Short mmCIF file of C-alpha atoms in Angstrom, two decimals:
data_model
loop_
_atom_site.label_atom_id
_atom_site.label_comp_id
_atom_site.label_asym_id
_atom_site.label_seq_id
_atom_site.Cartn_x
_atom_site.Cartn_y
_atom_site.Cartn_z
CA UNK A 390 -29.75 -63.06 38.54
CA UNK A 391 -29.13 -62.83 35.06
CA UNK A 392 -26.30 -61.10 33.48
CA UNK A 393 -25.83 -59.45 30.20
CA UNK A 394 -23.14 -58.83 28.53
CA UNK A 395 -23.46 -55.43 28.91
CA UNK A 396 -22.97 -56.15 32.40
CA UNK A 397 -26.82 -55.54 33.41
CA UNK A 398 -27.86 -57.83 36.33
CA UNK A 399 -31.29 -58.91 35.86
CA UNK A 400 -33.54 -60.08 39.09
CA UNK A 401 -36.95 -61.90 38.33
CA UNK A 402 -39.14 -61.67 41.25
CA UNK A 403 -42.92 -63.55 39.75
CA UNK A 404 -42.60 -61.79 36.32
CA UNK A 405 -41.13 -58.63 37.43
CA UNK A 406 -37.72 -58.10 36.53
CA UNK A 407 -35.20 -55.64 38.44
CA UNK A 408 -32.40 -54.05 36.21
CA UNK A 409 -29.51 -52.47 37.44
CA UNK A 410 -25.55 -52.50 36.49
CA UNK A 411 -22.99 -54.58 37.94
CA UNK A 412 -20.30 -53.59 40.40
CA UNK A 413 -17.84 -54.43 38.22
CA UNK A 414 -19.24 -52.20 35.54
CA UNK A 415 -19.58 -49.42 38.47
CA UNK A 416 -16.33 -49.68 38.89
CA UNK A 417 -14.94 -49.69 35.35
CA UNK A 418 -17.12 -46.44 35.11
CA UNK A 419 -15.71 -44.70 37.75
CA UNK A 420 -17.66 -41.99 39.87
CA UNK A 421 -20.88 -41.88 38.19
CA UNK A 422 -21.86 -37.87 38.76
CA UNK A 423 -25.23 -38.63 36.66
CA UNK A 424 -28.31 -41.15 35.27
CA UNK A 425 -31.08 -40.46 33.20
CA UNK A 426 -33.87 -43.41 33.82
CA UNK A 427 -37.00 -43.70 31.21
CA UNK A 428 -40.35 -42.39 32.17
CA UNK A 429 -42.39 -45.30 34.09
CA UNK A 430 -45.17 -46.66 31.89
CA UNK A 431 -42.75 -46.46 28.55
CA UNK A 432 -43.33 -49.61 26.13
CA UNK A 433 -39.50 -50.23 25.26
CA UNK A 434 -38.05 -53.17 23.18
CA UNK A 435 -34.82 -55.06 23.41
CA UNK A 436 -31.46 -52.85 22.80
CA UNK A 437 -33.69 -49.68 23.04
CA UNK A 438 -31.12 -46.86 24.76
CA UNK A 439 -33.22 -47.04 28.08
CA UNK A 440 -31.07 -45.55 30.38
CA UNK A 441 -28.07 -42.86 30.28
CA UNK A 442 -24.48 -42.49 32.56
CA UNK A 443 -22.75 -40.51 32.40
CA UNK A 444 -19.48 -40.79 34.99
CA UNK A 445 -16.61 -38.48 36.00
CA UNK A 446 -15.13 -39.87 32.46
CA UNK A 447 -17.83 -40.54 29.89
CA UNK A 448 -21.51 -41.01 29.36
CA UNK A 449 -22.54 -44.50 28.85
CA UNK A 450 -25.79 -45.71 27.35
CA UNK A 451 -27.88 -49.01 29.13
CA UNK A 452 -29.64 -51.02 26.92
CA UNK A 453 -33.23 -52.57 27.68
CA UNK A 454 -32.54 -56.44 27.92
CA UNK A 455 -36.13 -57.16 27.32
CA UNK A 456 -39.01 -56.39 25.79
CA UNK A 457 -42.05 -55.10 28.10
CA UNK A 458 -43.38 -51.93 29.89
CA UNK A 459 -40.87 -50.23 32.42
CA UNK A 460 -43.15 -50.32 35.46
CA UNK A 461 -40.86 -48.42 38.08
CA UNK A 462 -37.63 -46.51 37.99
CA UNK A 463 -35.21 -45.65 40.99
CA UNK A 464 -35.72 -41.92 41.68
CA UNK A 465 -33.22 -41.84 44.28
CA UNK A 466 -30.16 -42.77 41.91
CA UNK A 467 -31.07 -39.90 40.18
CA UNK A 468 -31.02 -37.31 43.34
CA UNK A 469 -27.80 -38.91 43.95
CA UNK A 470 -25.88 -40.68 40.89
CA UNK A 471 -23.18 -42.10 43.87
CA UNK A 472 -25.33 -44.41 45.38
CA UNK A 473 -24.66 -46.44 42.03
CA UNK A 474 -20.78 -46.96 43.17
CA UNK A 475 -21.80 -47.51 46.59
CA UNK A 476 -24.68 -50.28 46.29
CA UNK A 477 -24.52 -51.35 42.37
CA UNK A 478 -26.26 -54.57 43.12
CA UNK A 479 -28.97 -53.67 45.87
CA UNK A 480 -30.49 -50.46 46.72
CA UNK A 481 -29.16 -48.63 43.25
CA UNK A 482 -31.39 -50.96 40.79
CA UNK A 483 -32.05 -49.03 37.78
CA UNK A 484 -35.27 -49.91 36.84
CA UNK A 485 -38.34 -52.48 37.39
CA UNK A 486 -39.59 -53.90 34.01
CA UNK A 487 -42.86 -56.27 32.83
CA UNK A 488 -41.04 -58.33 30.26
CA UNK A 489 -43.94 -59.28 26.96
CA UNK A 490 -41.70 -62.22 25.93
CA UNK A 491 -40.56 -63.61 29.42
CA UNK A 492 -38.33 -66.19 27.32
CA UNK A 493 -35.78 -63.36 26.53
CA UNK A 494 -34.31 -63.96 29.54
CA UNK A 495 -33.30 -67.41 28.98
CA UNK A 496 -30.13 -66.38 26.01
CA UNK A 497 -28.33 -64.18 29.53
CA UNK A 498 -26.02 -65.79 31.72
CA UNK A 499 -26.08 -67.00 34.75
CA UNK A 500 -23.98 -65.52 37.96
CA UNK A 501 -20.50 -68.20 36.88
CA UNK A 502 -20.79 -67.71 33.00
CA UNK A 503 -20.58 -63.72 33.68
CA UNK A 504 -17.89 -64.25 36.35
CA UNK A 505 -16.33 -66.07 33.72
CA UNK A 506 -17.37 -63.42 31.12
CA UNK A 507 -15.35 -61.08 32.93
CA UNK A 508 -12.35 -62.65 33.78
CA UNK B 1320 2.33 -49.47 26.28
CA UNK B 1321 5.00 -50.03 23.70
CA UNK B 1322 6.60 -46.98 22.49
CA UNK B 1323 5.19 -44.74 25.14
CA UNK B 1324 7.65 -41.95 27.03
CA UNK B 1325 7.75 -42.61 30.90
CA UNK B 1326 8.69 -40.01 33.64
CA UNK B 1327 11.10 -40.87 36.14
CA UNK B 1328 7.99 -42.00 38.51
CA UNK B 1329 7.03 -44.83 36.24
CA UNK B 1330 7.45 -47.53 38.78
CA UNK B 1331 5.69 -45.75 41.73
CA UNK B 1332 3.09 -44.84 39.51
CA UNK B 1333 2.53 -48.81 38.73
CA UNK B 1334 3.19 -49.66 42.52
CA UNK B 1335 0.40 -47.22 43.57
CA UNK B 1336 -1.65 -49.33 41.43
CA UNK B 1337 -2.08 -45.83 38.63
CA UNK B 1338 -4.46 -46.31 35.37
CA UNK B 1339 -1.97 -45.75 32.99
CA UNK B 1340 -3.09 -44.12 29.75
CA UNK B 1341 -1.36 -42.50 26.40
CA UNK B 1342 -1.22 -38.58 27.45
CA UNK B 1343 0.64 -36.86 24.81
CA UNK B 1344 2.57 -39.73 24.10
CA UNK B 1345 3.29 -40.13 27.83
CA UNK B 1346 2.41 -43.17 29.71
CA UNK B 1347 1.16 -41.58 32.62
CA UNK B 1348 -1.68 -42.45 35.69
CA UNK B 1349 -5.25 -41.11 34.73
CA UNK B 1350 -6.12 -42.06 38.14
CA UNK B 1351 -5.58 -44.30 41.65
CA UNK B 1352 -7.80 -46.56 43.19
CA UNK B 1353 -9.31 -43.41 44.81
CA UNK B 1354 -10.63 -42.40 41.62
CA UNK B 1355 -10.76 -39.39 39.79
CA UNK B 1356 -14.31 -37.60 42.38
CA UNK B 1357 -12.01 -38.67 45.94
CA UNK B 1358 -8.49 -37.40 44.66
CA UNK B 1359 -10.18 -33.96 43.38
CA UNK B 1360 -12.04 -33.41 46.69
CA UNK B 1361 -9.12 -34.40 48.44
CA UNK B 1362 -6.73 -32.26 46.84
CA UNK B 1363 -8.75 -29.43 47.86
CA UNK B 1364 -9.27 -30.33 51.60
CA UNK B 1365 -5.69 -31.56 52.21
CA UNK B 1366 -2.82 -32.01 49.39
CA UNK B 1367 -2.57 -33.90 46.37
CA UNK B 1368 0.78 -34.47 44.49
CA UNK B 1369 0.70 -34.88 40.81
CA UNK B 1370 3.70 -35.83 38.44
CA UNK B 1371 3.94 -33.25 35.46
CA UNK B 1372 7.36 -34.41 34.22
CA UNK B 1373 5.73 -34.84 31.17
CA UNK B 1374 5.49 -30.99 30.91
CA UNK B 1375 8.55 -29.35 28.98
CA UNK B 1376 10.78 -27.65 30.79
CA UNK B 1377 13.19 -25.79 28.86
CA UNK B 1378 15.89 -23.09 29.65
CA UNK B 1379 16.44 -20.21 27.50
CA UNK B 1380 19.23 -17.83 27.52
CA UNK B 1381 17.80 -15.41 26.04
CA UNK B 1382 17.19 -11.40 26.67
CA UNK B 1383 13.93 -9.89 27.45
CA UNK B 1384 13.60 -8.26 24.15
CA UNK B 1385 14.21 -11.75 22.08
CA UNK B 1386 11.43 -12.94 23.89
CA UNK B 1387 9.00 -10.11 23.88
CA UNK B 1388 9.49 -10.44 19.61
CA UNK B 1389 7.81 -14.06 20.25
CA UNK B 1390 5.25 -13.04 23.04
CA UNK B 1391 2.72 -10.87 23.69
CA UNK B 1392 3.45 -10.07 27.31
CA UNK B 1393 5.82 -8.05 29.53
CA UNK B 1394 8.79 -9.89 30.10
CA UNK B 1395 11.71 -7.21 30.92
CA UNK B 1396 9.68 -5.61 34.24
CA UNK B 1397 9.49 -9.15 35.21
CA UNK B 1398 12.05 -9.63 38.57
CA UNK B 1399 14.52 -12.20 39.09
CA UNK B 1400 13.00 -15.04 40.71
CA UNK B 1401 9.25 -14.00 39.58
CA UNK B 1402 7.11 -16.33 37.28
CA UNK B 1403 4.87 -15.23 34.77
CA UNK B 1404 2.05 -16.30 32.39
CA UNK B 1405 2.46 -16.37 28.98
CA UNK B 1406 1.84 -17.68 25.64
CA UNK B 1407 3.38 -17.79 22.21
CA UNK B 1408 1.65 -16.48 19.07
CA UNK B 1409 1.31 -16.83 15.35
CA UNK B 1410 1.10 -14.57 12.77
CA UNK B 1411 -2.26 -14.50 12.80
CA UNK B 1412 -2.11 -13.73 16.48
CA UNK B 1413 -3.14 -17.08 17.22
CA UNK B 1414 -1.38 -18.92 20.37
CA UNK B 1415 0.94 -21.39 19.55
CA UNK B 1416 0.96 -22.54 23.16
CA UNK B 1417 0.38 -21.14 26.62
CA UNK B 1418 3.36 -21.70 28.85
CA UNK B 1419 5.04 -20.65 32.78
CA UNK B 1420 8.48 -18.51 32.27
CA UNK B 1421 10.36 -17.17 35.02
CA UNK B 1422 13.26 -15.18 35.42
CA UNK B 1423 16.51 -16.66 36.81
CA UNK B 1424 19.06 -14.19 36.39
CA UNK B 1425 21.18 -15.72 33.65
CA UNK B 1426 18.10 -17.52 31.70
CA UNK B 1427 14.59 -17.90 31.73
CA UNK B 1428 13.15 -21.36 32.99
CA UNK B 1429 9.88 -22.28 30.66
CA UNK B 1430 7.57 -24.44 31.66
CA UNK B 1431 5.41 -25.74 28.59
CA UNK B 1432 2.56 -28.21 27.62
CA UNK B 1433 3.61 -31.49 27.56
CA UNK B 1434 1.21 -31.95 23.75
CA UNK B 1435 4.02 -29.15 22.85
CA UNK B 1436 6.87 -29.35 24.14
CA UNK B 1437 8.59 -30.63 20.61
CA UNK B 1438 7.21 -28.53 18.77
CA UNK B 1439 8.12 -25.64 20.84
CA UNK B 1440 11.30 -26.46 21.40
CA UNK B 1441 11.75 -26.85 17.73
CA UNK B 1442 9.87 -22.94 17.46
CA UNK B 1443 12.09 -21.28 19.78
CA UNK B 1444 14.97 -22.87 18.78
CA UNK B 1445 14.65 -21.23 14.91
CA UNK B 1446 14.04 -17.59 16.91
CA UNK B 1447 16.29 -18.26 19.37
CA UNK B 1448 18.92 -21.16 18.62
CA UNK B 1449 21.09 -22.68 21.25
CA UNK B 1450 19.69 -20.39 23.41
CA UNK B 1451 17.30 -23.10 23.92
CA UNK B 1452 17.99 -26.01 26.18
CA UNK B 1453 15.54 -28.62 26.68
CA UNK B 1454 16.15 -29.80 30.03
CA UNK B 1455 15.75 -34.00 29.99
CA UNK B 1456 17.24 -35.08 33.60
CA UNK B 1457 15.15 -33.19 35.49
CA UNK B 1458 11.09 -34.74 36.90
CA UNK B 1459 8.27 -32.31 37.51
CA UNK B 1460 5.94 -33.02 40.37
CA UNK B 1461 3.39 -30.29 42.06
CA UNK B 1462 2.17 -30.47 45.51
CA UNK B 1463 -0.87 -28.72 45.32
CA UNK B 1464 -3.89 -27.71 47.82
CA UNK B 1465 -4.42 -26.04 51.57
CA UNK B 1466 -1.79 -28.90 53.07
CA UNK B 1467 0.86 -28.45 50.48
CA UNK B 1468 3.16 -25.39 52.37
CA UNK B 1469 3.20 -27.92 55.39
CA UNK B 1470 3.98 -30.70 53.76
CA UNK B 1471 7.00 -28.93 51.61
CA UNK B 1472 7.58 -27.11 54.51
CA UNK B 1473 8.99 -30.89 56.35
CA UNK B 1474 11.62 -31.15 52.68
CA UNK B 1475 12.51 -27.02 52.10
CA UNK B 1476 11.39 -24.89 54.97
CA UNK B 1477 12.34 -21.62 53.43
CA UNK B 1478 9.51 -22.29 50.85
CA UNK B 1479 7.08 -20.82 53.29
CA UNK B 1480 8.35 -17.59 52.19
CA UNK B 1481 7.75 -17.86 48.40
CA UNK B 1482 4.59 -16.07 47.61
CA UNK B 1483 2.60 -16.83 44.80
CA UNK B 1484 4.27 -16.71 41.26
CA UNK B 1485 7.49 -16.79 43.41
CA UNK B 1486 10.10 -19.19 42.30
CA UNK B 1487 13.73 -20.12 43.88
CA UNK B 1488 16.40 -22.81 44.32
CA UNK B 1489 16.31 -24.86 47.46
CA UNK B 1490 19.28 -27.01 48.68
CA UNK B 1491 17.43 -30.40 50.43
CA UNK B 1492 18.35 -33.64 50.62
CA UNK B 1493 17.06 -34.48 47.20
CA UNK B 1494 19.18 -32.24 45.58
CA UNK B 1495 18.56 -28.67 44.80
CA UNK B 1496 15.22 -28.35 44.06
CA UNK B 1497 13.95 -25.08 41.67
CA UNK B 1498 10.34 -24.82 43.26
CA UNK B 1499 7.72 -22.21 42.39
CA UNK B 1500 4.48 -21.36 44.75
CA UNK B 1501 2.59 -21.97 41.46
CA UNK B 1502 0.26 -24.81 40.03
CA UNK B 1503 -3.27 -25.84 38.08
CA UNK B 1504 -5.79 -26.34 40.66
CA UNK B 1505 -6.96 -22.93 41.36
CA UNK B 1506 -5.59 -23.79 44.74
CA UNK B 1507 -1.88 -22.48 47.01
CA UNK B 1508 0.85 -24.92 45.88
CA UNK B 1509 4.20 -25.95 44.52
CA UNK B 1510 5.88 -27.14 41.54
CA UNK B 1511 8.72 -28.78 42.30
CA UNK B 1512 11.64 -29.70 39.45
CA UNK B 1513 14.08 -32.47 40.87
CA UNK B 1514 16.72 -34.42 39.15
CA UNK B 1515 15.17 -37.22 37.68
CA UNK B 1516 17.29 -39.35 40.17
CA UNK B 1517 15.80 -37.88 43.49
CA UNK B 1518 12.67 -37.67 41.60
CA UNK B 1519 11.40 -41.14 43.48
CA UNK B 1520 12.78 -40.66 46.80
CA UNK B 1521 11.47 -37.27 46.88
CA UNK B 1522 7.76 -38.12 45.72
CA UNK B 1523 7.85 -40.85 48.12
CA UNK B 1524 8.87 -38.59 51.08
CA UNK B 1525 5.69 -36.66 49.93
CA UNK B 1526 3.45 -39.33 49.88
CA UNK B 1527 4.16 -40.17 53.28
CA UNK B 1528 2.65 -37.36 55.18
CA UNK B 1529 -1.11 -38.40 55.80
CA UNK B 1530 -1.73 -35.36 53.98
CA UNK B 1531 -1.06 -36.31 50.90
CA UNK B 1532 -2.63 -38.40 48.27
CA UNK B 1533 -1.18 -39.17 44.50
CA UNK B 1534 -3.42 -37.60 42.02
CA UNK B 1535 -3.81 -38.53 38.33
CA UNK B 1536 -4.52 -36.48 35.18
CA UNK B 1537 -8.49 -36.83 35.46
CA UNK B 1538 -8.60 -35.01 38.80
CA UNK B 1539 -5.94 -32.55 37.71
CA UNK B 1540 -8.28 -32.15 34.16
CA UNK B 1541 -11.40 -31.42 36.50
CA UNK B 1542 -9.50 -29.03 38.81
CA UNK B 1543 -8.07 -27.06 36.84
CA UNK B 1544 -11.79 -26.70 35.12
CA UNK B 1545 -13.25 -25.42 37.99
CA UNK B 1546 -10.45 -23.11 38.33
CA UNK B 1547 -11.96 -21.60 35.04
CA UNK B 1548 -7.93 -22.46 33.56
CA UNK B 1549 -7.84 -22.91 29.93
CA UNK B 1550 -6.20 -25.96 28.46
CA UNK B 1551 -4.42 -25.45 25.11
CA UNK B 1552 -5.82 -27.89 22.23
CA UNK B 1553 -9.37 -27.69 23.97
CA UNK B 1554 -10.19 -23.93 25.40
CA UNK B 1555 -7.82 -22.41 23.11
CA UNK B 1556 -5.36 -23.56 19.88
CA UNK B 1557 -3.90 -21.42 17.01
CA UNK B 1558 -7.02 -20.29 15.15
CA UNK B 1559 -8.04 -18.35 18.59
CA UNK B 1560 -6.38 -14.99 19.56
CA UNK B 1561 -5.46 -14.14 23.39
CA UNK B 1562 -8.87 -11.75 23.58
CA UNK B 1563 -10.68 -14.43 21.99
CA UNK B 1564 -9.82 -16.82 24.22
CA UNK B 1565 -10.44 -14.62 27.02
CA UNK B 1566 -6.78 -14.29 27.87
CA UNK B 1567 -6.84 -9.89 27.62
CA UNK B 1568 -5.99 -10.03 31.27
CA UNK B 1569 -2.38 -11.34 30.64
CA UNK B 1570 -0.93 -8.78 27.84
CA UNK B 1571 0.19 -6.17 30.13
CA UNK B 1572 -0.59 -2.29 29.20
CA UNK B 1573 2.83 -1.97 28.24
CA UNK B 1574 2.75 -4.63 25.16
CA UNK B 1575 -0.52 -2.57 23.78
CA UNK B 1576 -1.49 0.36 21.67
CA UNK B 1577 0.25 3.18 23.47
CA UNK B 1578 2.14 1.18 25.56
CA UNK B 1579 6.25 1.99 25.91
CA UNK B 1580 7.03 -1.46 24.02
CA UNK B 1581 3.72 -1.86 22.09
CA UNK B 1582 3.51 -4.50 19.54
CA UNK B 1583 6.07 -6.17 18.09
CA UNK B 1584 5.32 -9.92 18.67
CA UNK B 1585 3.81 -12.28 16.10
CA UNK B 1586 0.26 -11.81 14.97
CA UNK B 1587 0.53 -8.09 16.65
CA UNK B 1588 -2.32 -6.38 14.29
CA UNK B 1589 -4.58 -8.73 15.15
CA UNK B 1590 -4.35 -8.91 18.90
CA UNK B 1591 -3.72 -4.87 19.21
CA UNK B 1592 -7.08 -4.21 17.44
CA UNK B 1593 -8.33 -7.27 19.49
CA UNK B 1594 -7.73 -6.11 22.76
CA UNK B 1595 -9.31 -2.48 21.68
CA UNK B 1596 -12.23 -3.15 19.35
CA UNK B 1597 -13.12 -6.63 21.28
CA UNK B 1598 -13.53 -9.90 19.82
CA UNK B 1599 -16.29 -12.08 17.91
CA UNK B 1600 -16.14 -14.32 19.93
CA UNK B 1601 -14.90 -15.26 23.53
CA UNK B 1602 -14.46 -17.90 26.09
CA UNK B 1603 -16.98 -18.32 28.78
CA UNK B 1604 -18.23 -20.24 31.75
CA UNK B 1605 -21.23 -22.18 31.31
CA UNK B 1606 -23.03 -23.97 34.29
CA UNK B 1607 -25.62 -26.89 33.08
CA UNK B 1608 -28.75 -25.33 34.65
CA UNK B 1609 -29.47 -29.45 35.35
CA UNK B 1610 -27.49 -32.09 36.11
CA UNK B 1611 -26.27 -33.78 32.88
CA UNK B 1612 -22.61 -32.68 32.40
CA UNK B 1613 -22.09 -30.79 28.58
CA UNK B 1614 -18.77 -31.97 27.73
CA UNK B 1615 -16.13 -30.76 24.78
CA UNK B 1616 -17.95 -30.68 21.64
CA UNK B 1617 -21.35 -29.81 22.74
CA UNK B 1618 -23.19 -27.10 20.26
CA UNK B 1619 -24.96 -24.10 21.83
CA UNK B 1620 -28.20 -22.45 20.73
CA UNK B 1621 -30.12 -19.48 22.11
CA UNK B 1622 -33.26 -21.31 22.24
CA UNK B 1623 -34.68 -24.79 22.84
CA UNK B 1624 -35.23 -25.23 19.23
CA UNK B 1625 -34.18 -24.14 15.91
CA UNK B 1626 -31.99 -21.11 15.41
CA UNK B 1627 -28.25 -21.17 14.20
CA UNK B 1628 -25.59 -22.47 16.68
CA UNK B 1629 -23.65 -19.83 18.34
CA UNK B 1630 -21.09 -21.78 20.18
CA UNK B 1631 -19.52 -24.86 21.64
CA UNK B 1632 -18.09 -26.53 24.31
CA UNK B 1633 -14.48 -26.98 24.99
CA UNK B 1634 -14.22 -28.77 28.19
CA UNK B 1635 -17.10 -29.56 30.39
CA UNK B 1636 -17.39 -32.33 33.12
CA UNK B 1637 -18.45 -32.38 36.96
CA UNK B 1638 -16.96 -30.65 39.14
CA UNK B 1639 -16.41 -32.14 42.29
CA UNK B 1640 -15.97 -29.09 44.52
CA UNK B 1641 -19.32 -27.34 42.96
CA UNK B 1642 -21.49 -30.20 43.09
CA UNK B 1643 -22.85 -29.46 39.65
CA UNK B 1644 -21.60 -30.18 36.49
CA UNK B 1645 -19.03 -26.77 34.75
CA UNK B 1646 -18.03 -26.06 31.18
CA UNK B 1647 -16.20 -23.73 29.65
CA UNK B 1648 -16.83 -22.95 25.59
CA UNK B 1649 -16.21 -20.66 23.34
CA UNK B 1650 -19.51 -18.25 22.38
CA UNK B 1651 -20.01 -15.18 20.08
CA UNK B 1652 -19.57 -12.28 21.74
CA UNK B 1653 -23.58 -10.94 21.98
CA UNK B 1654 -23.87 -14.36 24.29
CA UNK B 1655 -20.97 -13.63 26.55
CA UNK B 1656 -22.65 -11.52 29.02
CA UNK B 1657 -23.03 -13.19 32.57
CA UNK B 1658 -26.40 -14.24 32.92
CA UNK B 1659 -27.10 -15.55 29.35
CA UNK B 1660 -29.43 -18.43 29.06
CA UNK B 1661 -28.35 -20.70 26.07
CA UNK B 1662 -28.64 -24.31 25.32
CA UNK B 1663 -26.26 -27.20 25.15
CA UNK B 1664 -27.52 -29.80 22.36
CA UNK B 1665 -26.62 -33.29 24.97
CA UNK B 1666 -27.45 -36.35 22.94
CA UNK B 1667 -29.98 -34.85 20.71
CA UNK B 1668 -32.04 -32.35 23.16
CA UNK B 1669 -31.63 -28.75 23.95
CA UNK B 1670 -30.56 -28.65 27.74
CA UNK B 1671 -30.64 -24.99 29.86
CA UNK B 1672 -27.38 -23.99 30.42
CA UNK B 1673 -25.87 -20.37 31.83
CA UNK B 1674 -23.44 -17.90 31.78
CA UNK B 1675 -21.29 -17.48 34.67
CA UNK B 1676 -17.90 -15.55 35.19
CA UNK B 1677 -14.70 -18.02 36.06
CA UNK B 1678 -13.95 -19.39 38.30
CA UNK B 1679 -16.37 -21.67 39.42
CA UNK B 1680 -14.78 -21.89 42.77
CA UNK B 1681 -12.75 -19.10 44.17
CA UNK B 1682 -8.76 -19.50 44.08
CA UNK B 1683 -7.09 -20.06 46.84
CA UNK B 1684 -3.56 -18.63 46.13
CA UNK B 1685 -1.09 -17.00 49.03
CA UNK B 1686 -0.49 -13.82 47.48
#
């Protein structure tokens, strides 16, 4: 598992990377009431705004952590945004991406570095 | 947080894990560990305790006539022990602040918005002089929700006799309490003025009941929004008259054209004529048709592309009890009819939204 400074987690399974937000991020955001995901098949570039989440407090953007193609999105969290608070690092993943530049993964933190990052 | 003012309950907020923010110069809990959504739902299902000590409490030793010269509402007919909603207006008819006032026999008790308390005090003193006395030695708690009556009954049994908008004085283990049956949630509940030195013990006694959870300002905002209650500074301000703010209901007939004490308040010309002719814009309830909340400052249009802006969202968010996003806004009069379909521009996209009646959820006052 890799982590971004934007509090996303990335899980690489055979070249397909699942992306979600960390438990720390979900807690900071508060109760999530709305999630907008990209369409499967979309080509994205690193740092594109691909996801919008709204909590009871405010709206936030989630940036694409990698260049690549969105293969699949998690429709379940659109129907039930509260799942993101309940299981952010499990069932409430956001999307799966097939990276075109897999080495971009190397820029991100491992679990220990992320834990240090959030203090 | 440096120079922020603190209420008598600051230590309790910190002990309860309150997430403290600057609200109108006060260090206040925006939420507790339960979180905004669960706090909101708990208050609707059982009871919630709010610290609203940041609001201004003012004793005003003036007669009804002097107060009617400052507010377009019926003060003279308000019986002793009754509370009423009112507002101070400026010379253009705009709302300087909205407030609650109670006839306490030899004086009126005013409760004004925290953000305006200093300005209101100065303004009222300018007109009424020493008759206006801000209260600094009392905290203000709100206990709201369907279980509020039972819980408060353990401390002041006679409070169950209060009806909506009654206020009484009650001698308790926590000193003399001034208690009104009112609030800002759209549910039954009470507001309790208590001496600072008893505020902590009273709050802890109320929280010792399992029905009661502490509620922060986040849920206070979503509760009042669902109840269709406007917030001064967001949904109305000094640039909007009461008719535009859809608060005509609060101006009794006796103060309108043809009434026994018509006019005689600041902005009388604008307000009286707007009451007869209507306003060019007004405050409405807005129900976004999708799941995306439409928050303050979202621009409103009549079409999904092109056209002029015809209104703006003034408050908005997710309504936990409604289970959907809810907003209120100011729109041009001709688009204010319920059922009108409009579009709100969110992140560059125009999303459908309907004009709907408020409250978004029926009130449960004990009238």
